[in-house]
mmCIF file with all atom_site columns, C-alpha atoms in Angstrom:
data_model
loop_
_atom_site.group_PDB
_atom_site.id
_atom_site.type_symbol
_atom_site.label_atom_id
_atom_site.label_alt_id
_atom_site.label_comp_id
_atom_site.label_asym_id
_atom_site.label_entity_id
_atom_site.label_seq_id
_atom_site.pdbx_PDB_ins_code
_atom_site.Cartn_x
_atom_site.Cartn_y
_atom_site.Cartn_z
_atom_site.occupancy
_atom_site.B_iso_or_equiv
_atom_site.pdbx_formal_charge
_atom_site.auth_seq_id
_atom_site.auth_comp_id
_atom_site.auth_asym_id
_atom_site.auth_atom_id
_atom_site.pdbx_PDB_model_num
ATOM 1  C CA . MET A 1 1  ? -37.200 -91.564 -17.037 1.00 0.00 ? 1  MET A CA 1
ATOM 2  C CA . PRO A 1 2  ? -35.942 -89.641 -14.012 1.00 0.00 ? 2  PRO A CA 1
ATOM 3  C CA . VAL A 1 3  ? -38.724 -87.899 -12.122 1.00 0.00 ? 3  VAL A CA 1
ATOM 4  C CA . ALA A 1 4  ? -37.323 -84.420 -12.800 1.00 0.00 ? 4  ALA A CA 1
ATOM 5  C CA . ALA A 1 5  ? -37.111 -85.026 -16.547 1.00 0.00 ? 5  ALA A CA 1
ATOM 6  C CA . THR A 1 6  ? -40.612 -86.511 -16.589 1.00 0.00 ? 6  THR A CA 1
ATOM 7  C CA . ASN A 1 7  ? -42.081 -83.530 -14.759 1.00 0.00 ? 7  ASN A CA 1
ATOM 8  C CA . SER A 1 8  ? -40.303 -81.061 -17.036 1.00 0.00 ? 8  SER A CA 1
ATOM 9  C CA . GLU A 1 9  ? -41.375 -82.849 -20.205 1.00 0.00 ? 9  GLU A CA 1
ATOM 10 C CA . THR A 1 10 ? -44.932 -83.190 -18.902 1.00 0.00 ? 10 THR A CA 1
ATOM 11 C CA . ALA A 1 11 ? -45.138 -79.466 -18.192 1.00 0.00 ? 11 ALA A CA 1
ATOM 12 C CA . MET A 1 12 ? -43.793 -78.647 -21.659 1.00 0.00 ? 12 MET A CA 1
ATOM 13 C CA . GLN A 1 13 ? -46.230 -81.089 -23.250 1.00 0.00 ? 13 GLN A CA 1
ATOM 14 C CA . GLN A 1 14 ? -49.100 -79.442 -21.389 1.00 0.00 ? 14 GLN A CA 1
ATOM 15 C CA . VAL A 1 15 ? -48.013 -76.055 -22.729 1.00 0.00 ? 15 VAL A CA 1
ATOM 16 C CA . LEU A 1 16 ? -47.773 -77.422 -26.265 1.00 0.00 ? 16 LEU A CA 1
ATOM 17 C CA . ASP A 1 17 ? -51.176 -79.075 -25.898 1.00 0.00 ? 17 ASP A CA 1
ATOM 18 C CA . ASN A 1 18 ? -52.679 -75.815 -24.644 1.00 0.00 ? 18 ASN A CA 1
ATOM 19 C CA . LEU A 1 19 ? -51.180 -73.867 -27.551 1.00 0.00 ? 19 LEU A CA 1
ATOM 20 C CA . GLY A 1 20 ? -52.445 -76.500 -29.978 1.00 0.00 ? 20 GLY A CA 1
ATOM 21 C CA . SER A 1 21 ? -55.985 -76.167 -28.617 1.00 0.00 ? 21 SER A CA 1
ATOM 22 C CA . LEU A 1 22 ? -55.998 -72.402 -29.141 1.00 0.00 ? 22 LEU A CA 1
ATOM 23 C CA . PRO A 1 23 ? -56.316 -70.499 -32.426 1.00 0.00 ? 23 PRO A CA 1
ATOM 24 C CA . SER A 1 24 ? -52.968 -69.986 -34.173 1.00 0.00 ? 24 SER A CA 1
ATOM 25 C CA . ALA A 1 25 ? -53.071 -66.214 -33.670 1.00 0.00 ? 25 ALA A CA 1
ATOM 26 C CA . THR A 1 26 ? -53.635 -66.560 -29.923 1.00 0.00 ? 26 THR A CA 1
ATOM 27 C CA . GLY A 1 27 ? -50.898 -69.176 -29.576 1.00 0.00 ? 27 GLY A CA 1
ATOM 28 C CA . ALA A 1 28 ? -48.422 -67.022 -31.485 1.00 0.00 ? 28 ALA A CA 1
ATOM 29 C CA . ALA A 1 29 ? -49.312 -63.979 -29.380 1.00 0.00 ? 29 ALA A CA 1
ATOM 30 C CA . GLU A 1 30 ? -48.630 -65.887 -26.146 1.00 0.00 ? 30 GLU A CA 1
ATOM 31 C CA . LEU A 1 31 ? -45.236 -66.989 -27.441 1.00 0.00 ? 31 LEU A CA 1
#
């Protein structure tokens, strides 16, 4: 993948991983 796309997707994946590690209520509140 291009570096830019990889960085963007990595950042998004980190966000999704962080939301997944939190309680549903907290994740929904942050969204």
